[in-house]
Short mmCIF file of C-alpha atoms and ligand atoms in Angstrom, two decimals:
data_model
loop_
_atom_site.label_atom_id
_atom_site.label_comp_id
_atom_site.label_asym_id
_atom_site.label_seq_id
_atom_site.Cartn_x
_atom_site.Cartn_y
_atom_site.Cartn_z
CA MET A 23 96.99 70.82 122.45
CA LEU A 24 94.48 73.43 123.57
CA THR A 25 94.97 76.53 121.45
CA LYS A 26 92.48 79.13 122.70
CA LEU A 27 93.64 82.22 124.56
CA TRP A 28 90.77 81.54 126.97
CA GLY A 29 91.42 77.75 127.03
CA GLY A 30 92.42 77.43 130.73
CA ARG A 31 89.13 76.09 132.09
CA PHE A 32 88.48 73.83 129.10
CA GLN A 33 89.41 70.18 128.74
CA LYS A 34 88.97 69.77 125.04
CA ASN A 35 89.00 71.85 121.89
CA THR A 36 85.93 73.30 120.29
CA ASP A 37 84.29 71.44 117.44
CA LYS A 38 85.22 72.73 113.98
CA ILE A 39 81.63 73.78 113.32
CA MET A 40 81.63 75.70 116.60
CA ASP A 41 84.69 77.67 115.49
CA ASP A 42 83.09 78.45 112.16
CA PHE A 43 79.83 79.37 113.83
CA HIS A 44 80.99 81.81 116.47
CA SER A 45 84.07 83.19 114.76
CA SER A 46 83.75 86.75 113.49
CA ILE A 47 87.18 87.18 111.92
CA SER A 48 85.76 86.88 108.40
CA PHE A 49 83.98 90.19 108.88
CA ASP A 50 85.61 91.97 111.80
CA SER A 51 89.14 91.78 110.36
CA ARG A 52 88.32 95.07 108.65
CA MET A 53 88.72 96.71 112.06
CA TYR A 54 92.36 95.61 112.37
CA LYS A 55 93.69 99.12 112.36
CA GLN A 56 91.34 100.43 115.02
CA ASP A 57 91.99 97.32 117.11
CA ILE A 58 95.76 97.73 116.95
CA ILE A 59 95.77 101.50 117.51
CA GLY A 60 93.43 100.95 120.48
CA SER A 61 95.79 98.30 121.86
CA ILE A 62 98.86 100.47 121.36
CA THR A 63 97.20 103.26 123.32
CA HIS A 64 96.06 100.85 126.03
CA ALA A 65 99.62 99.49 126.34
CA LYS A 66 101.04 103.00 126.47
CA MET A 67 98.64 103.91 129.27
CA LEU A 68 99.41 100.70 131.19
CA GLY A 69 103.10 101.63 131.06
CA LYS A 70 102.52 105.23 132.03
CA CYS A 71 100.35 104.28 134.99
CA GLY A 72 102.93 101.76 136.19
CA ILE A 73 100.55 98.85 135.71
CA ILE A 74 103.10 97.07 133.54
CA PRO A 75 106.84 97.90 133.29
CA SER A 76 107.49 100.67 130.80
CA GLN A 77 109.97 98.60 128.77
CA ASP A 78 107.27 95.93 128.37
CA SER A 79 104.84 98.61 127.30
CA GLU A 80 107.30 99.88 124.75
CA LEU A 81 108.01 96.43 123.33
CA ILE A 82 104.29 95.73 123.05
CA GLN A 83 103.70 99.04 121.28
CA LYS A 84 106.59 98.54 118.88
CA THR A 85 105.53 95.01 118.04
CA LEU A 86 101.93 96.07 117.50
CA PHE A 87 103.14 98.71 115.02
CA GLU A 88 105.06 95.97 113.20
CA ILE A 89 102.01 93.74 113.14
CA LEU A 90 99.98 96.64 111.73
CA SER A 91 102.43 97.17 108.93
CA ASP A 92 102.66 93.44 108.23
CA ILE A 93 98.87 93.27 107.93
CA GLU A 94 98.89 96.23 105.56
CA ASN A 95 101.53 94.54 103.45
CA GLY A 96 99.48 91.36 103.22
CA LEU A 97 101.91 89.32 105.30
CA VAL A 98 99.44 88.18 107.93
CA GLU A 99 96.87 85.46 107.60
CA PHE A 100 94.11 85.54 110.19
CA GLN A 101 92.85 82.33 111.70
CA THR A 102 89.24 81.33 112.15
CA ASP A 103 89.95 79.42 115.32
CA ALA A 104 91.39 82.57 116.87
CA GLU A 105 87.82 83.81 116.68
CA ASP A 106 87.95 87.51 116.08
CA ILE A 107 90.26 90.37 115.20
CA HIS A 108 91.00 91.09 118.86
CA MET A 109 92.29 87.60 119.64
CA ASN A 110 94.01 87.21 116.29
CA VAL A 111 96.11 90.29 116.96
CA GLU A 112 96.81 89.31 120.55
CA LYS A 113 97.82 85.83 119.46
CA ILE A 114 100.27 87.15 116.89
CA LEU A 115 101.69 89.51 119.51
CA ILE A 116 102.26 86.63 121.92
CA GLU A 117 103.80 84.50 119.16
CA ARG A 118 106.26 87.32 118.53
CA ILE A 119 107.22 88.45 122.04
CA GLY A 120 106.04 85.65 124.31
CA ASP A 121 105.09 86.36 127.91
CA ILE A 122 105.41 90.13 127.59
CA GLY A 123 102.70 90.05 124.95
CA LYS A 124 100.47 88.33 127.48
CA LYS A 125 100.43 91.56 129.52
CA LEU A 126 98.56 93.59 126.93
CA HIS A 127 95.11 92.46 127.99
CA THR A 128 95.62 93.64 131.61
CA GLY A 129 92.59 95.60 132.80
CA ARG A 130 90.75 95.07 129.56
CA SER A 131 88.07 92.75 128.19
CA ARG A 132 87.12 92.01 124.65
CA ASN A 133 83.78 93.49 125.58
CA ASP A 134 85.12 96.99 126.06
CA GLN A 135 87.71 96.39 123.35
CA VAL A 136 85.11 95.63 120.69
CA ALA A 137 83.00 98.57 121.85
CA LEU A 138 86.05 100.78 121.33
CA ASP A 139 86.93 99.32 117.95
CA ILE A 140 83.47 99.70 116.49
CA ARG A 141 83.21 103.28 117.68
CA MET A 142 86.57 104.12 116.13
CA TYR A 143 85.70 102.33 112.93
CA LEU A 144 82.32 104.02 112.54
CA LYS A 145 83.78 107.45 113.29
CA ARG A 146 86.03 107.05 110.29
CA GLU A 147 83.18 105.81 108.12
CA MET A 148 81.02 108.75 109.19
CA ASP A 149 83.79 111.09 108.08
CA GLU A 150 83.86 109.42 104.68
CA ILE A 151 80.10 109.44 104.28
CA ASP A 152 80.09 113.08 105.27
CA SER A 153 82.62 113.88 102.52
CA LEU A 154 80.55 111.96 99.98
CA LEU A 155 77.41 113.83 101.01
CA ILE A 156 79.28 117.12 100.66
CA LEU A 157 80.44 116.13 97.18
CA LEU A 158 76.89 115.25 96.16
CA SER A 159 75.65 118.54 97.61
CA LYS A 160 78.23 120.47 95.61
CA THR A 161 77.18 118.67 92.45
CA ILE A 162 73.56 119.61 93.12
CA ILE A 163 74.56 123.24 93.61
CA GLU A 164 76.59 123.31 90.38
CA LEU A 165 73.73 121.83 88.40
CA SER A 166 71.31 124.28 90.01
CA GLU A 167 73.47 127.25 89.08
CA LYS A 168 73.24 126.17 85.44
CA ASN A 169 69.47 125.82 85.62
CA LEU A 170 68.23 128.93 87.42
CA ASP A 171 66.07 129.84 84.41
CA THR A 172 65.12 126.33 83.34
CA ILE A 173 61.36 126.27 83.77
CA MET A 174 59.71 122.95 84.53
CA PRO A 175 56.42 121.87 86.02
CA GLY A 176 56.36 121.19 89.74
CA TYR A 177 54.14 118.23 90.64
CA THR A 178 51.69 117.17 93.29
CA HIS A 179 50.06 113.74 93.00
CA LEU A 180 52.39 113.32 90.02
CA GLN A 181 50.17 115.80 88.17
CA ARG A 182 51.54 119.04 86.82
CA ALA A 183 50.81 121.66 89.47
CA GLN A 184 52.70 124.95 89.22
CA PRO A 185 55.73 126.13 87.29
CA ILE A 186 59.08 126.10 89.07
CA THR A 187 62.67 125.89 87.89
CA PHE A 188 64.91 122.86 87.68
CA ALA A 189 67.31 124.65 90.04
CA HIS A 190 64.57 125.03 92.61
CA HIS A 191 63.64 121.37 92.32
CA LEU A 192 67.27 120.27 92.69
CA MET A 193 67.84 122.51 95.68
CA ALA A 194 65.03 120.71 97.48
CA TYR A 195 67.34 117.69 97.45
CA PHE A 196 70.17 119.79 98.77
CA GLN A 197 68.05 120.51 101.86
CA MET A 198 67.54 116.79 102.42
CA PHE A 199 71.23 115.96 102.16
CA ARG A 200 72.08 118.91 104.37
CA ARG A 201 69.88 117.43 107.08
CA ASP A 202 71.57 114.07 106.51
CA ILE A 203 74.97 115.67 107.09
CA GLU A 204 73.70 117.28 110.28
CA ARG A 205 72.11 114.06 111.47
CA ILE A 206 75.32 112.11 110.95
CA TRP A 207 77.29 114.73 112.85
CA ASP A 208 74.86 114.44 115.69
CA CYS A 209 75.28 110.69 115.72
CA TYR A 210 79.05 111.22 115.61
CA LYS A 211 78.86 113.11 118.90
CA ARG A 212 77.31 110.12 120.65
CA THR A 213 79.77 107.74 119.00
CA ASN A 214 82.73 109.82 120.08
CA ILE A 215 82.73 108.52 123.67
CA MET A 216 85.45 106.16 124.86
CA PRO A 217 84.35 102.87 126.52
CA LEU A 218 87.70 101.30 127.49
CA GLY A 219 87.92 100.81 131.24
CA SER A 220 84.44 99.28 131.35
CA GLY A 221 86.16 95.89 131.40
CA ALA A 222 83.88 92.92 130.91
CA LEU A 223 81.02 94.83 132.56
CA ALA A 224 82.15 95.95 136.01
CA GLY A 225 85.18 98.10 135.27
CA THR A 226 88.50 97.05 136.74
CA THR A 227 90.58 97.35 139.90
CA TYR A 228 93.65 98.58 137.99
CA PRO A 229 94.17 102.34 138.16
CA LEU A 230 93.72 102.91 134.44
CA ASP A 231 93.89 106.43 133.07
CA ARG A 232 90.75 106.40 130.98
CA ASP A 233 90.96 110.10 130.13
CA MET A 234 94.43 109.67 128.72
CA VAL A 235 93.24 106.87 126.42
CA ALA A 236 90.26 108.98 125.33
CA GLU A 237 92.42 111.96 124.55
CA GLU A 238 95.09 109.99 122.69
CA LEU A 239 92.47 108.30 120.54
CA GLY A 240 90.62 111.53 119.78
CA PHE A 241 87.48 110.90 121.82
CA ASP A 242 85.53 113.74 123.43
CA SER A 243 84.83 111.98 126.71
CA ILE A 244 84.57 108.59 128.44
CA THR A 245 81.51 106.40 129.03
CA GLU A 246 79.93 106.94 132.44
CA ASN A 247 78.70 103.47 133.32
CA SER A 248 80.65 100.28 132.78
CA LEU A 249 77.59 98.12 132.02
CA ASP A 250 76.36 100.63 129.48
CA GLY A 251 79.89 101.06 128.14
CA VAL A 252 79.98 97.45 126.94
CA SER A 253 76.33 96.98 126.04
CA ASP A 254 75.47 100.22 124.27
CA ARG A 255 74.97 99.88 120.54
CA ASP A 256 72.65 102.88 120.21
CA PHE A 257 75.20 104.67 118.08
CA VAL A 258 75.24 101.75 115.63
CA ILE A 259 71.46 101.77 115.36
CA GLU A 260 71.41 105.54 115.14
CA LEU A 261 73.88 105.50 112.29
CA ALA A 262 71.85 102.83 110.50
CA ALA A 263 68.80 105.06 110.93
CA CYS A 264 70.67 108.08 109.54
CA LEU A 265 71.83 105.95 106.62
CA SER A 266 68.30 104.68 106.01
CA ILE A 267 67.14 108.27 105.70
CA VAL A 268 70.00 109.01 103.29
CA MET A 269 68.85 106.05 101.20
CA MET A 270 65.24 107.20 101.39
CA HIS A 271 66.33 110.56 99.97
CA LEU A 272 68.45 108.92 97.30
CA SER A 273 65.58 106.63 96.38
CA ARG A 274 63.22 109.57 95.86
CA PHE A 275 65.81 111.35 93.75
CA SER A 276 66.43 108.13 91.83
CA GLU A 277 62.75 107.64 91.21
CA GLU A 278 62.52 111.12 89.73
CA MET A 279 65.58 110.54 87.57
CA ILE A 280 63.98 107.36 86.25
CA LEU A 281 60.74 109.15 85.45
CA TRP A 282 62.49 112.17 83.94
CA SER A 283 64.64 110.03 81.69
CA SER A 284 61.65 108.08 80.37
CA TYR A 285 60.45 108.84 76.87
CA GLU A 286 57.17 110.09 78.32
CA PHE A 287 58.87 112.83 80.34
CA GLY A 288 62.07 113.34 78.37
CA PHE A 289 63.41 115.92 80.85
CA ILE A 290 66.90 114.50 81.11
CA GLU A 291 69.17 112.00 79.47
CA MET A 292 71.69 109.99 81.42
CA ASP A 293 75.22 109.68 80.19
CA ASP A 294 76.10 106.46 78.36
CA ALA A 295 78.76 105.80 80.98
CA TYR A 296 76.06 105.33 83.62
CA SER A 297 73.39 103.55 81.57
CA THR A 298 72.92 100.04 80.28
CA GLY A 299 71.25 98.43 77.30
CA SER A 300 68.88 95.52 76.89
CA SER A 301 70.01 92.11 75.68
CA ILE A 302 66.95 91.84 73.46
CA MET A 303 65.56 95.32 72.77
CA PRO A 304 68.13 97.31 70.81
CA GLN A 305 66.48 100.66 71.46
CA LYS A 306 66.73 100.50 75.24
CA LYS A 307 68.84 102.76 77.43
CA ASN A 308 68.14 101.85 81.00
CA PRO A 309 68.70 103.98 84.13
CA ASP A 310 70.34 101.17 86.08
CA VAL A 311 72.22 103.38 88.52
CA ALA A 312 69.05 105.06 89.71
CA GLU A 313 67.15 101.76 89.82
CA LEU A 314 69.84 99.99 91.82
CA VAL A 315 70.15 102.87 94.26
CA ARG A 316 66.36 102.82 94.65
CA GLY A 317 66.50 99.08 95.25
CA LYS A 318 69.39 99.20 97.70
CA ALA A 319 67.37 101.47 99.99
CA GLY A 320 65.51 98.30 100.98
CA ARG A 321 68.74 96.63 101.90
CA VAL A 322 69.82 99.44 104.22
CA TYR A 323 66.37 99.55 105.88
CA GLY A 324 66.76 95.79 106.38
CA ASN A 325 70.05 96.35 108.18
CA LEU A 326 68.40 98.87 110.48
CA MET A 327 65.66 96.36 111.28
CA SER A 328 68.26 93.64 111.95
CA LEU A 329 70.11 95.86 114.38
CA LEU A 330 67.00 96.93 116.24
CA THR A 331 65.89 93.33 116.48
CA VAL A 332 69.27 92.03 117.64
CA MET A 333 69.30 94.55 120.48
CA LYS A 334 65.66 94.14 121.42
CA SER A 335 65.21 92.70 124.95
CA LEU A 336 68.91 91.94 125.40
CA PRO A 337 69.68 91.80 129.11
CA LEU A 338 72.68 93.75 130.37
CA ALA A 339 75.53 93.66 129.77
CA TYR A 340 77.41 92.02 126.88
CA ASN A 341 75.82 89.11 125.03
CA LYS A 342 77.28 87.38 122.02
CA ASP A 343 74.19 88.37 120.06
CA MET A 344 75.87 91.73 119.78
CA GLN A 345 78.51 90.33 117.45
CA GLU A 346 75.68 90.37 114.89
CA ASP A 347 75.84 94.16 114.81
CA LYS A 348 78.85 94.18 112.53
CA GLU A 349 77.74 92.66 109.26
CA ALA A 350 74.59 94.75 109.32
CA ILE A 351 76.24 98.11 109.94
CA PHE A 352 79.19 97.32 107.65
CA ASP A 353 76.81 96.46 104.84
CA ALA A 354 74.78 99.62 105.46
CA VAL A 355 77.91 101.77 105.41
CA ASP A 356 79.36 100.08 102.32
CA THR A 357 76.08 100.33 100.46
CA VAL A 358 75.56 104.01 101.23
CA LYS A 359 79.12 104.91 100.26
CA LEU A 360 78.83 103.08 96.97
CA CYS A 361 75.44 104.60 96.18
CA LEU A 362 76.53 108.15 97.02
CA GLU A 363 79.61 107.87 94.87
CA ILE A 364 77.96 106.54 91.75
CA PHE A 365 74.81 108.62 92.12
CA THR A 366 76.92 111.79 92.25
CA LYS A 367 78.77 110.79 89.08
CA MET A 368 75.54 110.00 87.31
CA LEU A 369 73.97 113.29 88.37
CA ALA A 370 76.99 115.33 87.33
CA THR A 371 76.77 113.98 83.78
CA ILE A 372 73.06 114.20 82.99
CA LYS A 373 71.94 116.14 79.95
CA VAL A 374 69.10 118.53 80.76
CA LYS A 375 66.47 118.87 78.04
CA GLU A 376 65.17 122.35 78.81
CA GLU A 377 62.78 122.52 75.84
CA ASN A 378 60.91 119.45 77.02
CA MET A 379 60.69 120.76 80.57
CA LEU A 380 59.30 124.05 79.30
CA LYS A 381 56.82 122.30 77.01
CA ALA A 382 55.59 120.21 79.92
CA ALA A 383 55.20 123.32 82.04
CA GLN A 384 53.19 124.99 79.28
CA GLY A 385 50.69 122.16 79.25
CA GLY A 386 48.73 120.99 82.25
CA PHE A 387 47.43 124.45 83.20
CA THR A 388 50.32 125.04 85.58
CA ASN A 389 49.51 128.78 85.62
CA ALA A 390 45.88 128.29 86.72
CA THR A 391 46.60 129.43 90.29
CA ASP A 392 48.25 132.57 88.94
CA ILE A 393 45.20 133.40 86.87
CA ALA A 394 43.04 133.08 89.96
CA ASP A 395 45.50 135.34 91.76
CA TYR A 396 45.20 137.78 88.83
CA LEU A 397 41.48 138.04 89.47
CA VAL A 398 42.07 138.49 93.19
CA LYS A 399 44.31 141.43 92.37
CA LYS A 400 41.42 142.81 90.31
CA GLY A 401 39.24 142.67 93.45
CA LEU A 402 37.52 139.25 93.39
CA PRO A 403 37.51 137.00 96.46
CA PHE A 404 39.88 134.03 95.99
CA ARG A 405 37.16 131.36 96.16
CA THR A 406 35.17 133.11 93.44
CA ALA A 407 38.26 133.42 91.30
CA HIS A 408 39.04 129.72 91.88
CA GLU A 409 35.57 128.77 90.64
CA ILE A 410 35.85 130.96 87.51
CA ILE A 411 39.26 129.55 86.58
CA GLY A 412 38.00 126.01 87.19
CA LYS A 413 35.35 126.63 84.54
CA MET A 414 37.96 128.19 82.26
CA VAL A 415 40.15 125.08 82.58
CA LEU A 416 37.22 122.81 81.77
CA TYR A 417 36.46 124.93 78.67
CA CYS A 418 40.13 124.65 77.61
CA ILE A 419 40.13 120.87 78.08
CA GLN A 420 36.95 120.56 76.00
CA ASN A 421 38.42 122.76 73.29
CA ASN A 422 41.95 121.40 73.48
CA LYS A 423 43.56 124.74 74.34
CA ALA A 424 45.96 126.16 76.87
CA ILE A 425 44.72 129.11 78.93
CA ASP A 426 47.29 131.33 77.26
CA ASP A 427 45.72 130.49 73.87
CA LEU A 428 42.34 132.02 74.75
CA SER A 429 41.34 135.17 72.93
CA MET A 430 40.26 138.28 74.78
CA ASP A 431 36.61 137.52 73.84
CA GLU A 432 36.90 134.06 75.30
CA PHE A 433 38.44 135.43 78.50
CA LYS A 434 35.61 137.95 78.84
CA GLN A 435 33.04 135.12 78.80
CA PHE A 436 34.45 134.02 82.13
CA SER A 437 35.01 137.36 83.79
CA ASN A 438 34.71 140.98 82.85
CA SER A 439 37.60 141.81 85.14
CA ILE A 440 40.04 140.16 82.75
CA GLU A 441 41.93 142.66 80.65
CA SER A 442 44.65 142.51 78.06
CA ASP A 443 47.43 142.56 80.68
CA ILE A 444 46.40 138.96 81.42
CA TYR A 445 48.77 137.55 78.78
CA GLU A 446 51.81 139.08 80.40
CA GLU A 447 50.62 138.34 83.92
CA ILE A 448 50.17 134.64 83.41
CA SER A 449 53.28 133.87 81.40
CA LEU A 450 55.28 131.07 82.98
CA LYS A 451 58.25 133.36 83.38
CA LYS A 452 56.19 135.76 85.43
CA CYS A 453 54.58 132.95 87.43
CA VAL A 454 58.05 131.90 88.53
CA SER A 455 59.67 135.30 88.93
CA GLU A 456 56.81 136.59 91.11
CA ARG A 457 57.29 133.74 93.58
CA LYS A 458 60.16 135.51 95.17
CA LEU A 459 59.43 134.90 98.83
CA PRO A 460 62.31 133.29 100.72
CA GLY A 461 62.21 129.61 99.80
CA GLY A 462 60.39 130.22 96.52
CA PRO A 463 61.38 129.31 92.94
CA ALA A 464 62.18 132.84 91.69
CA LYS A 465 65.76 133.19 90.56
CA GLU A 466 66.62 135.65 93.33
CA SER A 467 65.23 133.32 96.02
CA VAL A 468 67.04 130.28 94.63
CA LEU A 469 70.27 132.26 94.43
CA LYS A 470 69.85 133.18 98.06
CA SER A 471 69.34 129.54 99.02
CA ILE A 472 72.40 128.56 96.98
CA GLU A 473 74.38 131.16 98.88
CA ASN A 474 73.20 129.72 102.20
CA ALA A 475 74.00 126.23 100.95
CA LYS A 476 77.55 127.24 100.13
CA LEU A 477 78.01 128.84 103.53
CA PHE A 478 76.82 125.64 105.16
CA LEU A 479 79.22 123.50 103.14
CA GLU A 480 82.11 125.83 103.89
CA SER A 481 81.40 125.54 107.59
CA LYS A 482 81.64 121.76 107.21
CA THR A 483 84.95 121.56 105.40
N1 LIG B 521 83.81 89.21 118.48
C1 LIG B 521 83.09 89.69 119.61
C2 LIG B 521 82.03 90.68 119.18
O1 LIG B 521 82.10 91.15 118.10
C3 LIG B 521 84.01 90.35 120.57
C4 LIG B 521 83.57 90.34 122.01
C5 LIG B 521 83.61 88.97 122.55
N2 LIG B 521 83.34 88.94 123.91
C6 LIG B 521 83.01 87.79 124.51
N3 LIG B 521 82.77 87.85 125.77
N4 LIG B 521 82.90 86.68 123.84
O2 LIG B 521 81.13 91.00 119.87
#
C-alpha cells in the first residue's frame, strides 16, 4: 500500500534510507504548535471565504485543537515516513476525520506552510532571547550600582592604561547587549511578515484572505511576491548573524571573567555553584561557564556560515536544500538561550575583590596621562609634558617606584612646574572623578548612563 500524502503519481514506496534521509520530523517536530495554529487559521479563513463549507472548517479547527492538546500530553507519536511536521499533522487529521481533513491543504503548499511556521517559531524565540538579554542587562546594572567607586585599571593591549571603575567597565557590556536587543528587534520586523498565500511558488487561484490570516496570527503585513515568500530565508540568516554578535559579546565578557578570576589578576571570584574542580589538581577552581560560553561562540558562528552557504546560489523558488536551515538556526537559538541564562547567573554571583583591583590600578603608572595633563594645566604643551612624564616613568621603573611615591625633590628634577598639589591631583580617585564628560568613568557620568540604561529597559518591557 502506498502511504504518502503525495503518493498519487508514484508506483512504489520510497526506500527506507530515502525516508530517513529526507525526513525532517526528528528536528522540525518542535514547530508543532506553530504548524497547528497556522493550519487552524488557514482553515478558518477557508471557511470564512467560502472556499470550503463552514461546518468542514469548524470540524477541521476543532480536530486540530484536539491534536494539539494530544501532542502536548504526549499522546502522539510522529512518524518518520510522514516526512515532516506538516504532513504528520495533516495525516493525523485525515486519520481522525477522513475526507474532510483532506480539505485543509486547499490553496496551500508545504512551501508557504514551512515559511510560515519558521517565522512564527523564530518570533517566539526572539521574544525569549530578548527577555534573557534584558535580564542580563539588569544584572549588569545592579552589579554596576554596587561598584560605582570600585577603582580598577582600564586596559589597552592588555596593559594597564588608565584608572576607571568596575561599574564603568561593566556598563560597556550593557551597551553591547543593548545593541543586541535593538538588532534582534530589527530582525523581528522583517520576520513578522506573513507568507501564506504564496502557495508552492506562484500563489493560488483560490480567493484567500491573506490579510485576515496575517492579522489573526499577529503578523504586521503579508509578503509581496509569491516566489520570494517561499524562498526567503534572510530573516533566518539575519537572526543567526544577530546571535553570532551576541555570542561575540559574551565571549569577550567571558574572556575577561576568566582573566579576572585567575590568580594573577585576582579581581573576582566565581561562586562555587558555577565553577568546577580538577580531577587531579586539588587546588583548582575552574571558570567552566565562561570557558564554555567562549567556546560555544564558535558553534553559533558555524551555524551562521552553514545558513549562508545553504542559501548561496540557490535558484528560485523553493529547493529542498532549505530544509537544512532548521537544525542550524535551532542550534544557534538553543545555544544562545542556554549561554545567556547561565552567564547571567554566574555574573550575578561573582565576588568582587576591590582591594586587588585598586592595587592593580595603583601599579602600572595608570595615572601617567593625568600627570602630563597636570603639566599642561601649568602651561606646558602636551607633547613636552608627555616627554617629561615618559622620562619620569622610566626613572620609576629603574628605581622600582610608583609616580605617587616620588618626593618633591625627585619631581623637581623632571620639571620645575611641579608643585606640592601634584599628590592630590594625580590620586587615582581624582583621575577618575575628573573624567566626568558624558560617557566617562566618573561616578556622575556612570550614574547618568545607568539612568539611560534603565529608561531603555523600561521602554522594552
Ligand atoms: N520539510 C520541508 C522543509 O523544511 C517542508 C517543505 C517541503 N516542501 C517540498 N516541496 N518538499 O523545507
